[in-house]
PDB file of C-alpha atoms in Angstrom:
ATOM      1  CA  UNK I   6       1.774 -22.706 -13.797  1.00 95.00           C
ATOM      2  CA  UNK I   7       2.036 -19.957 -11.494  1.00 97.00           C
ATOM      3  CA  UNK I   8       5.695 -19.223 -10.715  1.00 98.00           C
ATOM      4  CA  UNK I   9       6.357 -17.855  -7.377  1.00 98.00           C
ATOM      5  CA  UNK I  10       9.061 -16.278  -5.461  1.00 98.00           C
ATOM      6  CA  UNK I  11       9.326 -16.614  -1.719  1.00 97.00           C
ATOM      7  CA  UNK I  12      11.048 -14.243   0.692  1.00 97.00           C
ATOM      8  CA  UNK I  13      11.308 -14.644   4.653  1.00 96.00           C
ATOM      9  CA  UNK I  14      14.391 -14.181   6.706  1.00 94.00           C
ATOM     10  CA  UNK I  15      13.387 -17.060   8.942  1.00 93.00           C
ATOM     11  CA  UNK I  16      14.668 -20.131   7.200  1.00 93.00           C
ATOM     12  CA  UNK I  17      12.584 -22.885   8.641  1.00 93.00           C
ATOM     13  CA  UNK I  18       9.451 -20.965   7.736  1.00 91.00           C
ATOM     14  CA  UNK I  19      10.680 -20.178   4.446  1.00 94.00           C
ATOM     15  CA  UNK I  20      11.559 -23.813   3.315  1.00 94.00           C
ATOM     16  CA  UNK I  21       8.419 -25.279   5.096  1.00 94.00           C
ATOM     17  CA  UNK I  22       6.092 -23.029   2.987  1.00 94.00           C
ATOM     18  CA  UNK I  23       7.985 -23.713  -0.308  1.00 96.00           C
ATOM     19  CA  UNK I  24       7.661 -27.492   0.584  1.00 96.00           C
ATOM     20  CA  UNK I  25       3.939 -27.227   1.023  1.00 95.00           C
ATOM     21  CA  UNK I  26       3.408 -24.861  -1.902  1.00 96.00           C
ATOM     22  CA  UNK I  27       5.505 -27.261  -4.231  1.00 96.00           C
ATOM     23  CA  UNK I  28       2.761 -29.885  -3.393  1.00 95.00           C
ATOM     24  CA  UNK I  29       0.258 -27.798  -5.423  1.00 96.00           C
ATOM     25  CA  UNK I  30      -0.241 -28.972  -9.016  1.00 95.00           C
ATOM     26  CA  UNK I  31      -0.216 -25.245 -10.398  1.00 97.00           C
ATOM     27  CA  UNK I  32       2.428 -23.676  -8.353  1.00 97.00           C
ATOM     28  CA  UNK I  33       6.181 -23.666  -8.900  1.00 97.00           C
ATOM     29  CA  UNK I  34       8.334 -21.928  -6.341  1.00 97.00           C
ATOM     30  CA  UNK I  35      11.213 -20.579  -8.490  1.00 98.00           C
ATOM     31  CA  UNK I  36      13.210 -18.915  -5.834  1.00 97.00           C
ATOM     32  CA  UNK I  37      13.606 -18.792  -2.114  1.00 97.00           C
ATOM     33  CA  UNK I  38      15.226 -15.508  -0.703  1.00 97.00           C
ATOM     34  CA  UNK I  39      16.391 -14.604   2.740  1.00 95.00           C
ATOM     35  CA  UNK I  40      16.090 -10.930   2.601  1.00 95.00           C
ATOM     36  CA  UNK I  41      14.685  -8.000   0.395  1.00 95.00           C
ATOM     37  CA  UNK I  42      17.934  -7.198  -1.406  1.00 95.00           C
ATOM     38  CA  UNK I  43      18.149 -10.635  -2.624  1.00 96.00           C
ATOM     39  CA  UNK I  44      14.378 -10.939  -3.165  1.00 97.00           C
ATOM     40  CA  UNK I  45      14.668  -7.774  -5.740  1.00 97.00           C
ATOM     41  CA  UNK I  46      17.630  -9.169  -7.693  1.00 97.00           C
ATOM     42  CA  UNK I  47      16.110 -12.717  -8.008  1.00 98.00           C
ATOM     43  CA  UNK I  48      12.575 -11.238  -9.009  1.00 97.00           C
ATOM     44  CA  UNK I  49      14.366  -8.974 -11.671  1.00 97.00           C
ATOM     45  CA  UNK I  50      16.271 -12.000 -13.070  1.00 97.00           C
ATOM     46  CA  UNK I  51      13.359 -14.486 -13.058  1.00 97.00           C
ATOM     47  CA  UNK I  52      10.326 -12.357 -13.505  1.00 97.00           C
ATOM     48  CA  UNK I  53       7.824 -14.513 -11.192  1.00 98.00           C
ATOM     49  CA  UNK I  54       4.002 -14.229 -11.477  1.00 97.00           C
ATOM     50  CA  UNK I  55       3.706 -13.661  -7.829  1.00 98.00           C
ATOM     51  CA  UNK I  56       6.103 -12.565  -5.037  1.00 98.00           C
ATOM     52  CA  UNK I  57       5.261 -13.806  -1.464  1.00 97.00           C
ATOM     53  CA  UNK I  58       7.097 -11.439   0.613  1.00 96.00           C
ATOM     54  CA  UNK I  59       7.562 -11.280   4.435  1.00 94.00           C
ATOM     55  CA  UNK I  60       7.141  -7.737   5.865  1.00 91.00           C
ATOM     56  CA  UNK I  61       9.615  -7.909   8.683  1.00 88.00           C
ATOM     57  CA  UNK I  62      12.845  -8.566   6.815  1.00 89.00           C
ATOM     58  CA  UNK I  63      16.167  -6.975   7.942  1.00 81.00           C
ATOM     59  CA  UNK I  64      17.182  -4.150   5.590  1.00 83.00           C
ATOM     60  CA  UNK I  65      14.451  -3.623   2.870  1.00 89.00           C
ATOM     61  CA  UNK I  66      11.005  -4.759   4.296  1.00 90.00           C
ATOM     62  CA  UNK I  67       8.395  -6.568   2.218  1.00 93.00           C
ATOM     63  CA  UNK I  68       6.302  -3.369   1.288  1.00 91.00           C
ATOM     64  CA  UNK I  69       9.406  -1.668   0.054  1.00 92.00           C
ATOM     65  CA  UNK I  70      10.485  -4.707  -2.047  1.00 95.00           C
ATOM     66  CA  UNK I  71       6.924  -4.763  -3.474  1.00 95.00           C
ATOM     67  CA  UNK I  72       6.917  -0.941  -4.391  1.00 92.00           C
ATOM     68  CA  UNK I  73      10.424  -1.424  -6.125  1.00 94.00           C
ATOM     69  CA  UNK I  74       9.366  -4.394  -8.092  1.00 95.00           C
ATOM     70  CA  UNK I  75       5.939  -2.826  -9.168  1.00 91.00           C
ATOM     71  CA  UNK I  76       7.783  -0.118 -10.640  1.00 90.00           C
ATOM     72  CA  UNK I  77       9.995  -2.443 -12.630  1.00 91.00           C
ATOM     73  CA  UNK I  78       8.393  -5.460 -13.590  1.00 92.00           C
ATOM     74  CA  UNK I  79       4.815  -7.012 -14.085  1.00 91.00           C
ATOM     75  CA  UNK I  80       4.859  -9.141 -11.155  1.00 95.00           C
ATOM     76  CA  UNK I  81       2.185  -9.147  -8.297  1.00 97.00           C
ATOM     77  CA  UNK I  82       3.088  -9.079  -4.699  1.00 97.00           C
ATOM     78  CA  UNK I  83       1.693 -10.443  -1.393  1.00 97.00           C
ATOM     79  CA  UNK I  84       2.727  -9.319   2.025  1.00 94.00           C
ATOM     80  CA  UNK I  85       2.739 -11.635   4.955  1.00 93.00           C
ATOM     81  CA  UNK I  86       3.352 -10.698   8.531  1.00 86.00           C
ATOM     82  CA  UNK I  87       3.093 -11.793  11.892  1.00 79.00           C
ATOM     83  CA  UNK I  88       1.942  -8.444  13.273  1.00 70.00           C
ATOM     84  CA  UNK I  89      -0.872  -7.182  10.870  1.00 66.00           C
ATOM     85  CA  UNK I  90      -0.852  -3.550  11.898  1.00 68.00           C
ATOM     86  CA  UNK I  91      -3.437  -1.325  10.194  1.00 66.00           C
ATOM     87  CA  UNK I  92      -0.986   1.506   9.514  1.00 71.00           C
ATOM     88  CA  UNK I  93       1.221  -1.166   7.570  1.00 78.00           C
ATOM     89  CA  UNK I  94      -1.910  -2.265   5.749  1.00 80.00           C
ATOM     90  CA  UNK I  95      -2.448   1.284   4.337  1.00 78.00           C
ATOM     91  CA  UNK I  96       1.275   1.593   3.373  1.00 80.00           C
ATOM     92  CA  UNK I  97       1.326  -1.651   1.788  1.00 85.00           C
ATOM     93  CA  UNK I  98      -1.765  -0.893  -0.249  1.00 83.00           C
ATOM     94  CA  UNK I  99      -0.562   2.719  -1.378  1.00 83.00           C
ATOM     95  CA  UNK I 100       2.587   0.833  -2.588  1.00 84.00           C
ATOM     96  CA  UNK I 101       0.602  -1.361  -5.082  1.00 89.00           C
ATOM     97  CA  UNK I 102       0.569  -4.504  -2.765  1.00 94.00           C
ATOM     98  CA  UNK I 103      -1.910  -7.107  -4.429  1.00 96.00           C
ATOM     99  CA  UNK I 104      -2.384  -9.386  -1.140  1.00 95.00           C
ATOM    100  CA  UNK I 105      -2.042  -8.976   2.515  1.00 92.00           C
ATOM    101  CA  UNK I 106      -2.512 -11.552   5.101  1.00 90.00           C
ATOM    102  CA  UNK I 107      -1.145 -12.819   8.485  1.00 86.00           C
ATOM    103  CA  UNK I 108       1.356 -15.614   8.907  1.00 87.00           C
ATOM    104  CA  UNK I 109      -1.404 -17.492  10.860  1.00 85.00           C
ATOM    105  CA  UNK I 110      -3.009 -18.627   7.421  1.00 88.00           C
ATOM    106  CA  UNK I 111      -2.660 -22.185   6.449  1.00 87.00           C
ATOM    107  CA  UNK I 112      -0.687 -23.254   3.317  1.00 89.00           C
ATOM    108  CA  UNK I 113      -3.969 -24.301   1.449  1.00 91.00           C
ATOM    109  CA  UNK I 114      -5.167 -20.689   2.094  1.00 93.00           C
ATOM    110  CA  UNK I 115      -2.065 -19.208   1.037  1.00 95.00           C
ATOM    111  CA  UNK I 116      -2.148 -21.183  -2.120  1.00 96.00           C
ATOM    112  CA  UNK I 117      -5.554 -20.002  -2.923  1.00 96.00           C
ATOM    113  CA  UNK I 118      -4.737 -16.410  -2.197  1.00 97.00           C
ATOM    114  CA  UNK I 119      -1.588 -16.721  -4.680  1.00 97.00           C
ATOM    115  CA  UNK I 120      -4.008 -18.168  -7.341  1.00 97.00           C
ATOM    116  CA  UNK I 121      -6.484 -15.132  -6.792  1.00 97.00           C
ATOM    117  CA  UNK I 122      -3.842 -12.511  -7.161  1.00 97.00           C
ATOM    118  CA  UNK I 123      -2.061 -14.342 -10.093  1.00 97.00           C
ATOM    119  CA  UNK I 124      -5.411 -14.101 -11.784  1.00 96.00           C
ATOM    120  CA  UNK I 125      -5.332 -10.269 -11.352  1.00 96.00           C
ATOM    121  CA  UNK I 126      -7.463 -10.212  -7.852  1.00 96.00           C
ATOM    122  CA  UNK I 127      -6.548  -8.748  -4.809  1.00 95.00           C
ATOM    123  CA  UNK I 128      -6.925 -10.098  -1.318  1.00 95.00           C
ATOM    124  CA  UNK I 129      -6.873  -8.366   2.232  1.00 91.00           C
ATOM    125  CA  UNK I 130      -7.180 -10.309   5.401  1.00 87.00           C
ATOM    126  CA  UNK I 131     -10.644  -9.192   6.653  1.00 86.00           C
ATOM    127  CA  UNK I 132      -9.708  -8.850  10.325  1.00 77.00           C
ATOM    128  CA  UNK I 133      -6.922  -6.565   9.177  1.00 75.00           C
ATOM    129  CA  UNK I 134      -8.978  -4.553   7.066  1.00 78.00           C
ATOM    130  CA  UNK I 135     -11.584  -4.176   9.811  1.00 73.00           C
ATOM    131  CA  UNK I 136      -8.774  -2.957  12.131  1.00 67.00           C
ATOM    132  CA  UNK I 137      -7.546  -0.424   9.590  1.00 66.00           C
ATOM    133  CA  UNK I 138     -10.891   1.231   9.281  1.00 64.00           C
ATOM    134  CA  UNK I 139     -10.998   1.834  12.921  1.00 60.00           C
ATOM    135  CA  UNK I 140      -7.375   2.753  13.628  1.00 61.00           C
ATOM    136  CA  UNK I 141      -6.056   6.337  14.090  1.00 63.00           C
ATOM    137  CA  UNK I 142      -4.548   7.797  11.036  1.00 73.00           C
ATOM    138  CA  UNK I 143      -0.802   9.104  11.234  1.00 79.00           C
ATOM    139  CA  UNK I 144      -0.553  12.797  11.990  1.00 87.00           C
ATOM    140  CA  UNK I 145       2.640  12.909   9.939  1.00 89.00           C
ATOM    141  CA  UNK I 146       3.058  13.758   6.352  1.00 89.00           C
ATOM    142  CA  UNK I 147       4.380  11.424   3.699  1.00 86.00           C
ATOM    143  CA  UNK I 148       7.678  13.109   3.543  1.00 90.00           C
ATOM    144  CA  UNK I 149       7.996  13.206   7.395  1.00 93.00           C
ATOM    145  CA  UNK I 150       7.252   9.348   7.290  1.00 91.00           C
ATOM    146  CA  UNK I 151       9.855   9.023   4.720  1.00 90.00           C
ATOM    147  CA  UNK I 152      12.475  10.767   6.901  1.00 94.00           C
ATOM    148  CA  UNK I 153      11.794   8.487   9.833  1.00 93.00           C
ATOM    149  CA  UNK I 154      11.853   5.337   7.612  1.00 90.00           C
ATOM    150  CA  UNK I 155      15.347   6.468   6.106  1.00 91.00           C
ATOM    151  CA  UNK I 156      16.496   7.172   9.625  1.00 91.00           C
ATOM    152  CA  UNK I 157      14.924   4.151  11.409  1.00 88.00           C
ATOM    153  CA  UNK I 158      18.224   2.236  12.069  1.00 87.00           C
ATOM    154  CA  UNK I 159      20.073   5.324  13.400  1.00 88.00           C
ATOM    155  CA  UNK I 160      21.419   6.954  10.223  1.00 92.00           C
ATOM    156  CA  UNK I 161      22.860  10.461  10.509  1.00 93.00           C
ATOM    157  CA  UNK I 162      20.980  13.471   9.238  1.00 93.00           C
ATOM    158  CA  UNK I 163      23.452  13.663   6.541  1.00 93.00           C
ATOM    159  CA  UNK I 164      22.678   9.988   5.275  1.00 94.00           C
ATOM    160  CA  UNK I 165      18.993  10.630   5.413  1.00 93.00           C
ATOM    161  CA  UNK I 166      19.484  13.922   3.232  1.00 93.00           C
ATOM    162  CA  UNK I 167      21.568  11.861   0.625  1.00 92.00           C
ATOM    163  CA  UNK I 168      19.008   8.964   0.718  1.00 90.00           C
ATOM    164  CA  UNK I 169      15.931  11.357   0.189  1.00 92.00           C
ATOM    165  CA  UNK I 170      17.892  13.801  -1.959  1.00 92.00           C
ATOM    166  CA  UNK I 171      17.144  16.711   0.789  1.00 92.00           C
ATOM    167  CA  UNK I 172      19.258  19.264   2.084  1.00 94.00           C
ATOM    168  CA  UNK I 173      20.220  18.340   5.653  1.00 93.00           C
ATOM    169  CA  UNK I 174      18.679  21.555   7.022  1.00 94.00           C
ATOM    170  CA  UNK I 175      15.366  20.344   5.707  1.00 95.00           C
ATOM    171  CA  UNK I 176      15.903  16.829   7.193  1.00 94.00           C
ATOM    172  CA  UNK I 177      16.409  18.589  10.646  1.00 94.00           C
ATOM    173  CA  UNK I 178      13.246  20.905  10.138  1.00 95.00           C
ATOM    174  CA  UNK I 179      11.215  17.596   9.359  1.00 95.00           C
ATOM    175  CA  UNK I 180      12.609  15.840  12.491  1.00 94.00           C
ATOM    176  CA  UNK I 181      11.892  18.777  14.587  1.00 94.00           C
ATOM    177  CA  UNK I 182       8.289  18.942  13.355  1.00 95.00           C
ATOM    178  CA  UNK I 183       7.822  15.022  13.897  1.00 94.00           C
ATOM    179  CA  UNK I 184       9.122  15.222  17.305  1.00 93.00           C
ATOM    180  CA  UNK I 185       6.562  18.268  18.059  1.00 93.00           C
ATOM    181  CA  UNK I 186       3.718  16.433  16.556  1.00 91.00           C
ATOM    182  CA  UNK I 187       4.178  13.323  18.355  1.00 90.00           C
ATOM    183  CA  UNK I 188       5.237  14.745  21.539  1.00 89.00           C
ATOM    184  CA  UNK I 189       8.496  13.011  21.935  1.00 91.00           C
ATOM    185  CA  UNK I 190      11.998  14.234  22.520  1.00 91.00           C
ATOM    186  CA  UNK I 191      14.077  11.828  20.307  1.00 92.00           C
ATOM    187  CA  UNK I 192      14.219  10.714  16.787  1.00 93.00           C
ATOM    188  CA  UNK I 193      14.535   7.166  18.041  1.00 92.00           C
ATOM    189  CA  UNK I 194      11.460   7.724  20.059  1.00 92.00           C
ATOM    190  CA  UNK I 195       9.472   8.857  17.053  1.00 93.00           C
ATOM    191  CA  UNK I 196      10.704   5.716  15.297  1.00 92.00           C
ATOM    192  CA  UNK I 197       9.499   3.290  17.834  1.00 88.00           C
ATOM    193  CA  UNK I 198       6.239   5.118  18.207  1.00 87.00           C
ATOM    194  CA  UNK I 199       5.773   5.067  14.314  1.00 87.00           C
ATOM    195  CA  UNK I 200       6.652   1.489  14.255  1.00 82.00           C
ATOM    196  CA  UNK I 201       4.185   0.509  17.036  1.00 75.00           C
ATOM    197  CA  UNK I 202       1.466   2.356  15.149  1.00 77.00           C
ATOM    198  CA  UNK I 203       2.210   0.771  11.942  1.00 73.00           C
ATOM    199  CA  UNK I 204       2.836   4.069  10.190  1.00 81.00           C
ATOM    200  CA  UNK I 205       6.271   3.092   8.910  1.00 79.00           C
TER     201      UNK I 205
END
């Protein structure tokens, strides 16, 4: 039996998918979570075989949940998204995600991908993979992207510095560099651009 944790902030989608997966003979849905924090807590407690994570959750997104869980327990993570941006795929694969697929997939396909990932395989949606190969790469360094990610909800320079264990002056330097590279005038514009391109 494959033990699966589901995390999606949209209740109707979460409960419908859980109901459909419970019809499969070899899949047991052990938890349904509405956000990333809850998904991490429940996954650490229940140690599921596979976590099926929505990318666009408030607070901690699916890729970050996967990254944290991959460091802590032997679970395998699949990220599902409504907007499969190529930059997000690269970030997901770098964080150790085992599967990446759009929400347009049917429940039977999702079940098959869960089985594949539980058996140690990987799955990346072919269309998303093709787009990723042709998409432009981010001109920002990993640390610059970390700074944008840590401040994407309007956090102050001091809060970003504490989150990343950096000096406030270092954060300001990174932000200044980001604005120059992206040719924008505010950090908010930089965050929006990076999100649109799928870099964060």
